Structures are given as structure tokens and as C-alpha cells.
Short mmCIF file of C-alpha atoms in Angstrom, two decimals:
data_model
loop_
_atom_site.label_atom_id
_atom_site.label_comp_id
_atom_site.label_asym_id
_atom_site.label_seq_id
_atom_site.Cartn_x
_atom_site.Cartn_y
_atom_site.Cartn_z
CA MET R 1 22.06 -11.03 3.94
CA THR R 2 21.15 -13.28 1.04
CA GLN R 3 19.40 -16.48 1.29
CA GLU R 4 22.45 -18.66 0.41
CA ARG R 5 24.50 -16.74 3.21
CA ARG R 6 21.84 -17.61 5.63
CA ALA R 7 21.78 -21.02 4.71
CA GLN R 8 25.40 -21.01 5.42
CA LEU R 9 25.20 -19.90 9.03
CA SER R 10 25.42 -22.19 11.98
CA PRO R 11 22.28 -23.01 13.83
CA ILE R 12 23.42 -20.83 16.71
CA ALA R 13 24.21 -17.70 14.38
CA GLN R 14 20.86 -18.40 12.67
CA LEU R 15 19.46 -18.02 16.25
CA GLY R 16 21.35 -14.79 16.56
CA ASP R 17 20.26 -13.22 13.29
CA ALA R 18 16.48 -14.26 14.18
CA ALA R 19 17.00 -12.55 17.53
CA LEU R 20 18.42 -9.35 16.00
CA ARG R 21 15.62 -9.23 13.32
CA LEU R 22 13.20 -9.66 16.10
CA VAL R 23 14.63 -6.77 18.07
CA GLY R 24 14.99 -4.53 15.03
CA ASP R 25 11.31 -5.34 13.91
CA THR R 26 10.03 -4.66 17.40
CA GLY R 27 11.92 -1.24 17.56
CA ALA R 28 10.59 -0.38 13.83
CA MET R 29 7.05 -1.25 14.75
CA PHE R 30 7.26 1.10 18.01
CA LEU R 31 8.29 3.84 15.71
CA PHE R 32 5.75 3.08 13.22
CA LEU R 33 3.30 3.38 16.00
CA LEU R 34 4.71 6.85 17.03
CA GLU R 35 4.56 8.22 13.42
CA SER R 36 1.09 6.86 12.90
CA PHE R 37 -0.10 8.16 16.44
CA GLY R 38 1.36 11.62 15.71
CA ARG R 39 -0.36 11.89 12.48
CA ILE R 40 -3.87 11.37 13.91
CA PHE R 41 -4.07 14.96 14.83
CA ARG R 42 -2.12 16.59 11.81
CA SER R 43 -5.17 17.72 10.01
CA TRP R 44 -9.04 18.02 9.95
CA GLY R 45 -8.77 15.87 6.76
CA GLN R 46 -7.94 12.91 8.69
CA PHE R 47 -11.34 12.97 10.39
CA PRO R 48 -13.84 11.82 7.44
CA LYS R 49 -11.13 9.03 6.86
CA THR R 50 -11.39 8.06 10.51
CA VAL R 51 -15.03 8.02 10.27
CA ARG R 52 -15.12 5.79 7.40
CA GLN R 53 -12.63 3.38 9.26
CA ILE R 54 -15.06 3.33 12.38
CA TYR R 55 -17.81 2.13 10.06
CA PHE R 56 -15.48 -0.68 8.61
CA ILE R 57 -13.89 -1.59 11.92
CA GLY R 58 -16.55 -1.11 14.28
CA VAL R 59 -19.97 -0.95 12.60
CA LYS R 60 -19.42 -3.93 10.33
CA SER R 61 -18.08 -6.14 13.04
CA ILE R 62 -21.32 -5.68 15.24
CA SER R 63 -22.89 -8.98 13.98
CA VAL R 64 -20.25 -11.09 14.34
CA ILE R 65 -19.47 -9.72 18.11
CA THR R 66 -23.12 -10.21 18.73
CA LEU R 67 -22.94 -13.74 17.81
CA ILE R 68 -19.82 -14.71 19.42
CA SER R 69 -20.66 -12.91 22.47
CA LEU R 70 -24.09 -14.49 22.81
CA PHE R 71 -22.78 -18.13 22.50
CA THR R 72 -19.67 -17.15 24.76
CA GLY R 73 -22.21 -16.19 27.47
CA MET R 74 -24.59 -18.82 26.69
CA VAL R 75 -21.44 -21.56 27.30
CA ILE R 76 -20.35 -19.83 30.40
CA GLY R 77 -23.78 -19.69 31.83
CA LEU R 78 -24.24 -23.37 31.05
CA GLN R 79 -20.82 -24.65 32.42
CA MET R 80 -20.77 -21.99 35.38
CA TYR R 81 -24.22 -23.06 36.48
CA TYR R 82 -23.46 -26.68 36.64
CA ALA R 83 -20.20 -26.13 38.58
CA LEU R 84 -21.63 -23.81 40.80
CA ALA R 85 -24.75 -26.03 41.85
CA LYS R 86 -22.56 -28.59 42.89
CA PHE R 87 -21.63 -26.43 45.91
CA GLY R 88 -25.16 -24.92 46.21
CA ALA R 89 -23.67 -21.68 44.87
CA ASP R 90 -25.80 -21.18 41.87
CA GLY R 91 -26.88 -17.93 42.91
CA PHE R 92 -23.41 -16.61 42.14
CA LEU R 93 -23.84 -17.42 38.36
CA GLY R 94 -24.28 -13.57 37.58
CA ALA R 95 -21.17 -12.70 39.25
CA ALA R 96 -19.23 -15.47 37.52
CA VAL R 97 -20.48 -14.96 34.22
CA SER R 98 -20.15 -10.89 34.35
CA LEU R 99 -16.40 -11.30 35.95
CA SER R 100 -14.90 -13.56 33.63
CA LEU R 101 -16.40 -11.83 30.66
CA VAL R 102 -15.71 -8.15 31.51
CA ARG R 103 -12.21 -8.73 32.98
CA GLU R 104 -10.80 -11.33 30.47
CA LEU R 105 -12.79 -12.86 27.91
CA GLY R 106 -14.80 -9.74 26.67
CA PRO R 107 -11.49 -7.85 25.59
CA VAL R 108 -9.51 -10.73 24.65
CA LEU R 109 -12.48 -12.69 22.37
CA THR R 110 -13.33 -9.13 20.92
CA ALA R 111 -9.63 -8.20 19.88
CA ILE R 112 -9.11 -11.60 18.50
CA MET R 113 -12.40 -11.47 16.51
CA ILE R 114 -11.51 -8.11 15.29
CA THR R 115 -8.07 -9.08 14.22
CA GLY R 116 -10.01 -11.85 11.89
CA ARG R 117 -12.43 -9.67 10.43
CA ALA R 118 -10.58 -6.11 10.25
CA GLY R 119 -6.82 -6.73 11.12
CA SER R 120 -6.53 -9.25 7.97
CA SER R 121 -8.12 -6.91 5.72
CA MET R 122 -5.88 -4.03 6.90
CA THR R 123 -2.92 -5.85 6.15
CA ALA R 124 -4.00 -7.06 2.97
CA GLU R 125 -5.27 -3.61 1.83
CA ILE R 126 -2.21 -2.00 2.62
CA GLY R 127 0.04 -4.76 1.29
CA VAL R 128 -1.78 -4.69 -2.04
CA MET R 129 -1.10 -0.74 -2.31
CA ARG R 130 2.33 -1.60 -1.67
CA ILE R 131 3.10 -4.03 -4.30
CA SER R 132 0.91 -2.13 -6.70
CA GLU R 133 2.95 0.99 -6.23
CA GLN R 134 0.05 2.95 -4.80
CA VAL R 135 2.25 3.64 -1.59
CA ASP R 136 4.82 4.99 -3.85
CA ALA R 137 2.41 7.28 -5.72
CA LEU R 138 1.42 8.63 -2.42
CA ARG R 139 5.03 9.39 -1.14
CA VAL R 140 5.90 11.35 -4.89
CA MET R 141 2.54 13.14 -4.21
CA ASP R 142 4.01 14.45 -0.84
CA ILE R 143 1.34 12.67 1.12
CA ASN R 144 2.68 10.63 3.92
CA PRO R 145 1.24 7.24 3.54
CA ILE R 146 1.48 6.30 7.11
CA GLY R 147 -0.54 9.36 7.93
CA TYR R 148 -2.83 8.69 4.97
CA LEU R 149 -3.23 4.95 5.58
CA VAL R 150 -2.52 4.11 8.97
CA SER R 151 -3.32 6.87 11.37
CA PRO R 152 -7.19 6.86 10.58
CA LYS R 153 -7.11 3.02 11.11
CA LEU R 154 -5.23 3.71 14.55
CA ALA R 155 -7.73 6.13 15.49
CA ALA R 156 -10.73 4.18 14.73
CA SER R 157 -9.03 1.16 16.51
CA ILE R 158 -8.65 3.21 19.50
CA ILE R 159 -12.36 4.06 19.41
CA CYS R 160 -13.94 0.98 18.31
CA PHE R 161 -12.24 -1.68 20.29
CA PRO R 162 -13.50 -0.49 23.80
CA ILE R 163 -17.17 0.03 22.42
CA LEU R 164 -17.11 -3.46 20.94
CA THR R 165 -15.86 -4.69 23.94
CA ALA R 166 -18.28 -3.12 26.21
CA PHE R 167 -21.13 -4.59 23.70
CA PHE R 168 -19.48 -7.95 23.72
CA ASP R 169 -19.63 -8.03 27.70
CA LEU R 170 -23.04 -6.83 27.61
CA VAL R 171 -24.60 -9.46 25.10
CA GLY R 172 -22.49 -11.91 27.02
CA ILE R 173 -24.25 -11.26 30.07
CA VAL R 174 -27.39 -11.58 28.60
CA GLY R 175 -26.32 -14.94 26.98
CA GLY R 176 -25.46 -16.23 30.61
CA TYR R 177 -28.75 -15.31 31.57
CA LEU R 178 -30.56 -17.07 28.87
CA THR R 179 -28.96 -20.39 29.88
CA GLY R 180 -28.40 -19.89 33.47
CA VAL R 181 -31.87 -18.59 34.24
CA LEU R 182 -34.35 -19.19 31.40
CA LEU R 183 -33.04 -22.60 30.48
CA LEU R 184 -31.68 -24.11 33.66
CA GLY R 185 -34.07 -22.38 35.84
CA GLY R 186 -31.95 -19.98 38.01
CA ASN R 187 -33.35 -17.08 39.89
CA SER R 188 -33.53 -13.93 37.56
CA GLY R 189 -33.63 -11.54 40.37
CA VAL R 190 -30.47 -13.02 41.80
CA TYR R 191 -28.81 -13.24 38.74
CA TRP R 192 -28.97 -9.49 38.05
CA TYR R 193 -28.31 -8.45 41.69
CA ARG R 194 -25.17 -10.41 41.50
CA VAL R 195 -23.96 -8.85 38.36
CA SER R 196 -24.40 -5.35 39.65
CA ALA R 197 -23.04 -6.30 43.30
CA TYR R 198 -19.70 -7.93 42.35
CA LEU R 199 -18.99 -5.92 39.41
CA LYS R 200 -16.70 -3.15 40.27
CA MET R 201 -15.54 -0.22 38.60
CA ASN R 202 -12.04 -1.34 38.61
CA ASP R 203 -13.09 -4.44 36.67
CA ILE R 204 -14.84 -2.26 33.96
CA SER R 205 -11.84 0.13 33.74
CA GLY R 206 -9.22 -2.75 33.57
CA GLY R 207 -11.35 -4.42 30.87
CA PHE R 208 -11.51 -0.86 29.06
CA ILE R 209 -7.69 -0.47 29.28
CA LYS R 210 -7.18 -3.98 28.13
CA SER R 211 -9.23 -3.27 24.87
CA LEU R 212 -7.41 0.11 24.30
CA VAL R 213 -4.01 -1.66 24.51
CA PHE R 214 -5.21 -4.55 22.24
CA GLY R 215 -6.53 -2.10 19.73
CA VAL R 216 -3.40 -0.26 19.49
CA VAL R 217 -1.32 -3.61 19.18
CA VAL R 218 -3.75 -5.08 16.57
CA CYS R 219 -3.56 -2.00 14.26
CA THR R 220 0.00 -1.49 14.67
CA VAL R 221 0.97 -5.13 13.84
CA CYS R 222 -1.47 -5.65 11.06
CA CYS R 223 -0.73 -2.31 9.22
CA TYR R 224 3.00 -2.62 9.86
CA MET R 225 2.82 -6.16 8.16
CA GLY R 226 1.18 -4.76 5.03
CA TYR R 227 3.34 -1.68 4.96
CA TYR R 228 6.19 -3.67 4.78
CA THR R 229 5.02 -6.33 2.63
CA HIS R 230 7.76 -5.73 -0.26
CA THR R 231 10.68 -6.44 2.32
CA ARG R 232 9.63 -9.85 3.12
CA ARG R 233 12.32 -12.58 2.55
CA ASP R 234 9.81 -15.36 2.40
CA ALA R 235 7.83 -14.50 -0.37
CA VAL R 236 7.08 -11.25 -2.90
CA GLY R 237 4.15 -9.91 -4.91
CA PRO R 238 0.58 -11.55 -4.08
CA GLU R 239 2.14 -14.52 -2.15
CA GLY R 240 4.00 -11.69 0.06
CA VAL R 241 0.76 -10.17 0.66
CA SER R 242 -0.96 -13.44 1.55
CA GLN R 243 2.05 -14.40 4.22
CA ALA R 244 1.85 -10.71 5.53
CA THR R 245 -1.80 -11.03 6.25
CA THR R 246 -1.40 -14.60 7.76
CA ALA R 247 1.92 -12.99 10.12
CA GLY R 248 -0.11 -10.08 11.13
CA VAL R 249 -3.19 -12.14 12.30
CA VAL R 250 -0.84 -14.77 13.96
CA THR R 251 1.29 -11.93 15.72
CA SER R 252 -1.50 -10.04 16.57
CA CYS R 253 -3.21 -13.32 18.32
CA VAL R 254 -0.27 -14.06 20.06
CA LEU R 255 0.48 -10.30 21.40
CA ILE R 256 -3.00 -10.27 22.56
CA LEU R 257 -2.71 -13.15 24.80
CA LEU R 258 0.75 -12.02 25.79
CA ALA R 259 -0.24 -8.45 26.88
CA ASP R 260 -3.50 -9.96 28.55
CA TYR R 261 -1.40 -11.57 30.94
CA VAL R 262 0.88 -8.70 31.71
CA LEU R 263 -2.21 -6.34 32.10
CA THR R 264 -4.11 -8.91 34.29
CA SER R 265 -1.19 -9.03 36.48
CA LEU R 266 -0.72 -5.31 36.57
CA LEU R 267 -4.39 -3.93 36.77
CA PHE R 268 -5.89 -6.70 38.99
CA MET E 1 14.31 26.71 -2.13
CA THR E 2 14.72 28.85 -5.06
CA GLN E 3 11.93 28.59 -7.69
CA GLN E 4 13.76 27.31 -10.91
CA THR E 5 10.83 27.04 -13.51
CA THR E 6 12.58 24.20 -15.46
CA PRO E 7 15.12 22.33 -13.42
CA ASP E 8 18.02 20.40 -15.02
CA ILE E 9 18.39 16.92 -13.38
CA SER E 10 22.04 16.07 -13.00
CA LEU E 11 23.09 12.54 -12.27
CA GLU E 12 26.69 12.52 -11.17
CA GLY E 13 28.69 9.16 -10.90
CA LEU E 14 25.10 7.34 -10.15
CA THR E 15 25.25 3.97 -9.26
CA ILE E 16 21.55 2.49 -8.74
CA GLY E 17 20.37 -0.93 -7.49
CA TYR E 18 18.85 -2.58 -4.63
CA GLY E 19 20.49 -3.77 -1.62
CA GLU E 20 23.52 -5.53 -2.95
CA THR E 21 22.29 -5.93 -6.56
CA VAL E 22 23.67 -3.30 -8.90
CA VAL E 23 21.24 -2.68 -11.69
CA VAL E 24 23.28 0.34 -13.37
CA ARG E 25 26.72 1.64 -12.69
CA GLY E 26 28.33 5.06 -13.09
CA ILE E 27 25.70 7.16 -14.68
CA ASP E 28 26.91 10.74 -15.64
CA ALA E 29 24.01 12.49 -17.31
CA VAL E 30 22.03 15.52 -17.47
CA LEU E 31 18.50 15.67 -18.33
CA PRO E 32 18.17 19.14 -19.55
CA GLY E 33 15.35 21.66 -18.06
CA GLY E 34 12.48 22.60 -20.20
CA LYS E 35 13.10 19.46 -22.59
CA ILE E 36 11.62 16.25 -23.23
CA SER E 37 14.17 13.55 -22.01
CA VAL E 38 13.50 9.96 -22.94
CA ILE E 39 15.12 7.07 -21.03
CA LEU E 40 15.44 4.16 -23.43
CA GLY E 41 16.45 0.73 -23.06
CA GLY E 42 15.19 -2.92 -23.26
CA SER E 43 13.31 -4.72 -20.82
CA GLY E 44 15.03 -4.95 -17.34
CA CYS E 45 17.72 -2.65 -18.01
CA GLY E 46 17.00 -0.35 -14.99
CA LYS E 47 14.89 2.34 -16.56
CA SER E 48 12.24 2.40 -14.17
CA THR E 49 14.82 1.75 -11.25
CA LEU E 50 16.40 4.76 -12.45
CA LEU E 51 13.27 6.79 -12.30
CA LYS E 52 12.59 5.53 -8.97
CA HIS E 53 15.87 6.58 -7.62
CA ILE E 54 15.53 9.97 -9.10
CA LEU E 55 12.53 10.45 -7.33
CA ARG E 56 13.99 9.36 -4.02
CA LEU E 57 11.90 6.37 -3.70
CA HIS E 58 15.14 4.34 -3.33
CA PRO E 59 18.65 5.39 -2.06
CA ALA E 60 21.30 5.79 -4.57
CA LEU E 61 24.30 3.23 -3.96
CA ALA E 62 26.89 5.75 -4.73
CA GLY E 63 26.92 9.11 -6.55
CA ARG E 64 24.34 12.22 -6.66
CA ILE E 65 21.08 13.12 -8.22
CA VAL E 66 20.90 16.87 -8.39
CA ILE E 67 17.69 18.53 -9.17
CA GLY E 68 17.43 22.41 -10.02
CA GLY E 69 20.65 22.50 -8.20
CA HIS E 70 19.47 20.73 -5.03
CA ASP E 71 21.45 17.43 -4.02
CA MET E 72 18.52 15.19 -3.26
CA ALA E 73 20.47 13.09 -0.69
CA LYS E 74 21.36 16.21 1.29
CA LEU E 75 17.48 17.49 1.50
CA ASP E 76 15.80 17.29 4.65
CA ARG E 77 12.20 16.47 5.23
CA ARG E 78 11.10 20.04 4.42
CA GLY E 79 13.25 20.29 1.47
CA MET E 80 11.99 17.00 0.07
CA HIS E 81 8.33 18.18 0.69
CA CYS E 82 9.13 21.37 -1.32
CA LEU E 83 10.59 19.42 -4.24
CA ARG E 84 7.90 16.68 -4.47
CA GLN E 85 5.22 19.37 -4.48
CA ARG E 86 6.77 20.47 -7.80
CA MET E 87 6.75 16.98 -9.25
CA GLY E 88 4.08 14.77 -11.15
CA VAL E 89 4.58 11.32 -11.62
CA LEU E 90 2.58 8.73 -13.87
CA PHE E 91 3.63 5.22 -12.82
CA GLN E 92 3.68 2.39 -15.21
CA ASP E 93 0.13 1.22 -14.30
CA GLY E 94 -1.20 4.60 -13.13
CA ALA E 95 -0.97 3.55 -9.34
CA LEU E 96 -4.55 4.98 -8.76
CA LEU E 97 -5.95 4.49 -5.43
CA GLY E 98 -8.30 1.66 -5.70
CA SER E 99 -10.62 2.77 -3.03
CA LEU E 100 -11.24 6.45 -4.74
CA THR E 101 -13.02 7.19 -7.56
CA LEU E 102 -11.15 8.48 -10.84
CA GLY E 103 -12.09 12.29 -10.04
CA ASP E 104 -10.97 11.67 -6.24
CA ASN E 105 -7.82 10.27 -7.19
CA VAL E 106 -7.12 13.16 -9.42
CA ALA E 107 -8.25 15.74 -6.59
CA LEU E 108 -6.05 14.08 -3.81
CA PRO E 109 -3.14 16.22 -4.55
CA LEU E 110 -5.27 19.29 -4.69
CA ARG E 111 -7.24 18.09 -1.34
CA GLU E 112 -3.92 17.70 0.49
CA HIS E 113 -1.86 20.59 -0.71
CA THR E 114 -4.13 23.42 -1.53
CA ARG E 115 -7.00 25.36 0.09
CA LEU E 116 -8.99 25.46 -3.27
CA SER E 117 -12.81 25.00 -2.44
CA GLU E 118 -14.54 21.93 -3.85
CA LYS E 119 -15.96 23.59 -6.89
CA ASP E 120 -12.57 24.78 -7.91
CA VAL E 121 -11.12 21.51 -7.26
CA ARG E 122 -13.83 19.80 -9.44
CA GLU E 123 -13.39 22.23 -12.18
CA ARG E 124 -9.44 21.70 -12.21
CA VAL E 125 -9.96 18.01 -11.92
CA LEU E 126 -12.59 17.87 -14.88
CA ALA E 127 -10.39 19.91 -17.04
CA LYS E 128 -7.25 17.71 -16.39
CA LEU E 129 -9.35 14.62 -17.01
CA GLY E 130 -10.80 16.15 -20.22
CA LEU E 131 -7.26 16.60 -21.26
CA VAL E 132 -6.56 12.87 -21.18
CA GLY E 133 -10.18 12.13 -22.80
CA LEU E 134 -11.87 10.92 -19.64
CA ALA E 135 -13.90 13.74 -18.37
CA ASP E 136 -17.13 11.59 -18.43
CA PHE E 137 -15.34 8.84 -16.18
CA HIS E 138 -15.15 11.10 -13.34
CA ASP E 139 -17.21 8.79 -10.87
CA TYR E 140 -15.62 5.58 -12.11
CA PHE E 141 -13.37 3.55 -9.97
CA PRO E 142 -10.21 2.17 -11.13
CA ASN E 143 -11.12 -1.49 -11.38
CA GLU E 144 -13.98 -0.45 -13.77
CA LEU E 145 -11.60 1.09 -16.48
CA SER E 146 -9.28 -0.60 -19.06
CA GLY E 147 -5.50 -0.59 -18.30
CA GLY E 148 -5.01 2.35 -20.63
CA MET E 149 -7.70 4.43 -19.35
CA ARG E 150 -6.05 3.89 -15.85
CA LYS E 151 -2.88 5.15 -17.43
CA ARG E 152 -4.53 8.25 -18.58
CA ALA E 153 -6.02 9.07 -15.39
CA GLY E 154 -2.61 8.61 -13.64
CA LEU E 155 -1.27 11.23 -16.13
CA ALA E 156 -4.10 13.49 -15.42
CA ARG E 157 -3.47 13.27 -11.57
CA ALA E 158 0.35 13.87 -12.39
CA MET E 159 -0.45 17.04 -14.06
CA VAL E 160 -3.15 18.30 -11.74
CA MET E 161 -0.87 20.55 -9.89
CA ASP E 162 0.70 21.88 -12.93
CA PRO E 163 4.34 20.81 -11.81
CA PRO E 164 7.37 21.95 -13.40
CA LEU E 165 8.68 18.34 -13.37
CA LEU E 166 6.95 15.55 -14.90
CA PHE E 167 8.17 11.93 -14.88
CA CYS E 168 6.31 9.36 -16.94
CA ASP E 169 7.09 5.47 -16.72
CA GLU E 170 6.01 4.01 -19.97
CA PRO E 171 3.32 6.19 -20.73
CA THR E 172 2.28 4.76 -24.08
CA SER E 173 2.68 0.94 -23.32
CA GLY E 174 -0.47 -1.05 -23.41
CA LEU E 175 -2.26 1.68 -25.44
CA ASP E 176 -3.58 1.41 -28.83
CA PRO E 177 -1.63 3.50 -31.46
CA VAL E 178 -4.10 6.18 -31.69
CA THR E 179 -4.33 6.82 -28.05
CA ALA E 180 -0.50 6.61 -27.68
CA ALA E 181 0.03 9.16 -30.36
CA GLU E 182 -2.56 11.44 -28.70
CA LEU E 183 -0.58 10.80 -25.51
CA ASP E 184 2.44 11.96 -27.56
CA GLN E 185 0.90 15.04 -28.54
CA LEU E 186 -0.27 15.81 -25.06
CA LEU E 187 3.37 15.57 -23.57
CA LEU E 188 4.75 17.96 -26.58
CA GLU E 189 2.04 20.47 -25.82
CA LEU E 190 2.49 20.41 -22.01
CA LYS E 191 6.36 21.18 -22.85
CA ARG E 192 5.36 24.05 -25.52
CA ARG E 193 2.61 25.56 -23.19
CA SER E 194 4.33 25.62 -19.65
CA ASP E 195 8.08 24.87 -20.53
CA MET E 196 8.12 21.76 -18.38
CA THR E 197 10.91 19.59 -17.90
CA LEU E 198 9.63 16.09 -18.88
CA VAL E 199 11.44 12.65 -18.28
CA VAL E 200 9.85 9.58 -20.04
CA VAL E 201 10.76 6.46 -19.41
CA SER E 202 10.16 4.29 -22.53
CA HIS E 203 10.98 1.47 -24.99
CA ASP E 204 8.56 2.67 -27.74
CA LEU E 205 10.73 3.85 -30.23
CA ASP E 206 7.83 5.68 -32.46
CA SER E 207 6.82 7.71 -29.06
CA MET E 208 10.58 8.47 -28.50
CA ARG E 209 10.92 9.62 -32.10
CA THR E 210 7.85 11.97 -31.52
CA ILE E 211 8.81 13.42 -28.38
CA ALA E 212 12.21 13.39 -27.43
CA ASP E 213 14.53 16.26 -27.25
CA HIS E 214 17.31 14.39 -25.39
CA VAL E 215 17.88 10.47 -25.31
CA LEU E 216 19.59 8.28 -22.47
CA VAL E 217 20.11 4.96 -23.44
CA LEU E 218 20.98 2.20 -20.94
CA GLY E 219 21.94 -1.21 -21.45
CA ASP E 220 24.38 -3.97 -20.16
CA GLY E 221 24.27 -2.19 -16.66
CA ARG E 222 25.59 1.21 -18.11
CA VAL E 223 24.74 4.44 -20.15
CA LEU E 224 25.13 3.39 -23.69
CA PHE E 225 24.32 6.83 -25.09
CA GLN E 226 23.31 10.18 -24.19
CA GLY E 227 22.55 13.12 -26.41
CA GLY E 228 20.04 14.36 -29.24
CA LEU E 229 17.72 12.45 -31.23
CA ALA E 230 19.37 13.33 -34.35
CA GLU E 231 22.83 12.20 -32.77
CA LEU E 232 21.14 8.86 -31.77
CA GLU E 233 19.93 8.24 -35.19
CA ALA E 234 22.90 8.65 -36.59
CA THR E 235 25.04 6.53 -34.36
CA GLN E 236 26.98 3.56 -35.91
CA ASP E 237 27.12 1.63 -32.58
CA GLU E 238 25.94 -1.68 -33.38
CA TYR E 239 24.05 -2.22 -30.55
CA LEU E 240 22.27 0.73 -30.72
CA ARG E 241 21.48 0.14 -34.46
CA ARG E 242 20.01 -3.24 -33.49
CA PHE E 243 17.81 -1.44 -31.10
CA LEU E 244 16.68 1.45 -33.10
CA ASP E 245 16.14 -0.32 -36.25
CA ARG E 246 13.89 -3.29 -36.23
CA GLN E 247 14.29 -4.25 -39.98
CA ALA E 248 18.43 -4.58 -39.20
CA LEU E 249 17.41 -6.43 -36.11
CA ALA E 250 15.28 -9.02 -38.16
CA ARG E 251 18.20 -9.45 -40.48
CA THR E 252 20.96 -9.88 -38.07
CA THR E 253 18.97 -11.92 -35.60
CA PRO E 254 19.65 -15.70 -36.49
CA ARG E 255 16.67 -17.66 -37.13
CA LEU E 256 15.36 -19.65 -34.38
CA THR E 257 15.39 -23.60 -34.51
CA MET E 258 12.29 -24.31 -33.00
CA PRO E 259 11.60 -28.28 -31.72
CA PRO E 260 8.50 -29.68 -33.48
CA LEU E 261 5.18 -28.70 -31.49
CA ASP E 262 3.20 -31.18 -29.68
CA PHE E 263 -0.60 -30.28 -29.58
CA LYS E 264 -1.13 -33.55 -27.54
CA LEU E 265 0.56 -32.77 -24.24
CA MET E 266 -2.81 -32.67 -22.36
CA LYS E 267 -3.55 -35.28 -19.86
CA ARG E 268 -6.91 -35.96 -21.45
CA ASP E 269 -7.63 -35.86 -25.14
CA CYS E 270 -10.64 -33.30 -25.57
CA SER E 271 -10.96 -33.26 -29.37
CA GLY E 272 -13.59 -36.30 -29.50
CA TYR E 273 -15.66 -34.33 -26.93
CA LEU E 274 -15.57 -30.84 -28.93
CA ASP E 275 -16.74 -32.92 -32.20
CA GLU E 276 -19.44 -34.57 -30.17
CA GLN E 277 -20.56 -31.29 -28.82
CA GLN E 278 -20.55 -29.77 -32.51
CA SER E 279 -22.83 -32.81 -33.58
#
């Protein structure tokens, strides 16, 4: 439908048009995910590409994850200590910090940080390849562009998101210890005892499942936005890539929070 | 699929375009096998669009594209797989993958589709890069090279599988005259040696006159001419004559009346500053 035709539509028809596009995009994104997942295991040639992506998505994110998780843990430790001390329950600081990190904040904040750092570059990279005919070049060389470009990123995301989340949780708990125990004078032994006593396997596996889902969501959305940059209606060329990158990051963040709510209600 | 070494490309009632926009309507043409066919026309007439439709990167709006007796629209995934492995394509800007070196770019189809050892791949890649004069740039990344070099590397990649079908989108545009002439000779040599079918999209008349066996001229949303080079040179069609003969074009094009030039359009006049810098 042309821009002029859309402008002529009544608001209700425009709403219907948007709803149809949303349903269409969701279906297309799901098929895109299925194809990219299926092509992970196509050949051994995917292995070196996946290793490169693990380095890019995982190893290069460690510094930013360390920084964010340390300060997140420190803020939680600070806030929780004051709140718990009012009820004489400051000994439960370790449990409060670890549970909030492992069940909620760890997976969500890690996913959002990786979206900002690696997700945006996935969209931009594939988008630039699309507008400079590199994706077409892959197709005419009979190399499936989804298998070549997206599948290694998906495999790397599935591997990296849970590991980085675990790392976030660990550093965050140490951050809570720094403020709650070393700065505000809480009991060190009690802190670590409460962490190990209250943190159950169910909490850890729940956080693990969340991070897996977030990894798949972020990679699929960001790669999809880049792959279909050329079909965008709002902008073309380099501007289209920038719009696709913004859309990829925003959609991923919204879906992370949405999926977090659904998963929390299902898992815990 | 039968192995026809020099497949013909037939375009039957083909209408090409994007979505609702028709670019060229009703193309009926045969690009003969084992020959160099040049698709000629002014900027924006649909030459590259036609090439992308022949490569099935875009679906035809109407009509058929038949390559070596196979209707492209009816080929399933495996059929396309077989056909595409017999094609080499040079895109307008080379379309090299920016994250790979020149050598890796050229080696990509070999690594994906053959079981050659790394040693054989490297030998073959160096040979093809040598053909386009880039053997010393094996380890360079595309962004470290000029546009012309990227284009030549794109040609090396298109040739690396020795395909019977080679498509080139404006291979000589942006190249200096010497390199462009060398590239023309390379295409002629390829045809001579391997009996390849070449389809070249171009608006470079010198190049067309050097390499073309068969010419298809597009313009005004339709096919204006198809046939041999001698036939084209002898045509009396006014549009084609204007297109082919630059001198005739200069004689017949009305002189433009330009408004007077205004060099003081800038918000700030910097001429005083520049004089000051000089002194």
C-alpha cells in the first residue's frame, strides 16, 4: 500500500492496517527464528563463525557487564540494608540481594545491556550488508544469508546470555557484600550463609531459562530488523539502517520486559 | 538438471518492477549462450533491475525467465541451488563482504560448495586474483581498496567457480580507461577460453563496442532494440542514434541557458580571511 493510500485511510482502518502488519511481522519473525535455528546445525562450517560471535557477544561484553552488575549489586545492598535494618532484619541482606539478582535483575539487566552493546551492532551490520547488496551477493553465491549471518549469532546468543547472566549475578552479589557488609558493617558470615541458604536450585534454573529466552528474543529481533531493513516504509538507505537499529533495540527491550513478566508468573 | 554448457537466457513477455511500480514492460528477448550480451540503456532505465530479476533476486511481475531450458519461476529450492552454483555475478560496487579479506571473499564460494583443501583453495584464489591484477592484495580488507579494485575483486569472486554463466553489472564504470580496457579483454578471453555465456549491464559505449556479440537496449520502459552489434550501429532510429553517437547528441541537444552564477551565496564571506592567511 502506498503512503498516499495509507494517509487516506480512516483512523480505524489505519489501526487495522497496523494490527495486520504486527501479526504479519510476528509470524515472519517466528519463521525467521525457525530457519536460523535449523541452520545452526547444518555444517561444521558454522563452528568458527559461532566462535567469532561468542567472542563478540560474550567476551567483549564482560567489562560492561562487570561494571553494571557491580554497581547494581552495590545499590541493592545499600537500599536493602536500610530497609531491612528498620525491621531488625539486616541479617537477611544476603538473601534479599541474591534472590532479586538471580530471579529478576540479573537476566533482565544482562539482556538489556547486551541488546545495547551487541544487539544494535547485529542490526546495523546486517542492515548495511543488505543495502550494499552483500546479502544479494550471498544469495547468488547460493549461500543462505540467514544461515551465514544469523545462525552463528543465534547460537552464540544462546551460549553467551546464560553465562553472562551467571557472571552478572555473581558480581552483583559481591557488590551487595561490598556495601552491605564492608561499608555499612553487616555481618560477613551471615551474609554468605543467607545467600546459600535462601537461594534454591529453582531460582537459579528460572534465571537460566529466562536468560535463554532473552537471548533468543534479542538475537531474533535485532537480526530480523537488520535483514529486512530494505522493506522499511519510514526510511531507506543509511537512514533505514539507523531506524532499523533503533527499532531493534526498542522492540528487544520491550519484549524482554514482557517475556520477563510472563516467565516470572510461569516459573516461580 | 541437464548440464548445458552454454545456456541461452530467454525472456518471454517479461514485466519487471518493484511492488506496484513497473520499470520495463513486455520484454521478449533471447540472450544467446556462449556469447557476450550487453544490456544497454540510460541511467535508471531498468538495466540492473532486469539483471536482478534474471538472478531471481526479485520476482517478475509477469512473464517468464528461462535459463538453459529451465523456467526460473518453477524451480524449487534444489533447482535454484543447482542453477546458482553455475552462475557468477559481479555486482555494481563489487558487494564484497566487509568483514573478510579479499582472499577470503574470493574463497567463500569454494569453501561453501567444494571439498578442496585449503592449499588448493589458496592456489585457485591467487590465480583468479592474478587474472584481475590483485594477487598482491590477498590480505587486504575491502575498505582498504579503491572502488575499481573492489570491483575487480568482485569479478575474481564471480569467476572463482568457473561458472558457465557470468553476469556483470557495470563492470567498467568507475575504472580508468586502461583498467577498463584490460577488463574488457579479460571478458573476451573468458568467452574465448571457456565458451561462457556472459551478460553485461553497461552504459559504457566503448566497452560495448569491444565486447558485445548481442545487444539489448532498454529505454522508455520497453525494449528499444535487440540484435547484433553491426545491426545496432546501422540503425536509423533517432533515439538510438542519439544514444550511440555522442557527436550527434551534442549537435542535436539544445544549448542550455544557465542563470548567472552567484559566488556570494555563503552566509559568511570568507575571502577576506583567506587573503589574510596568505599574507
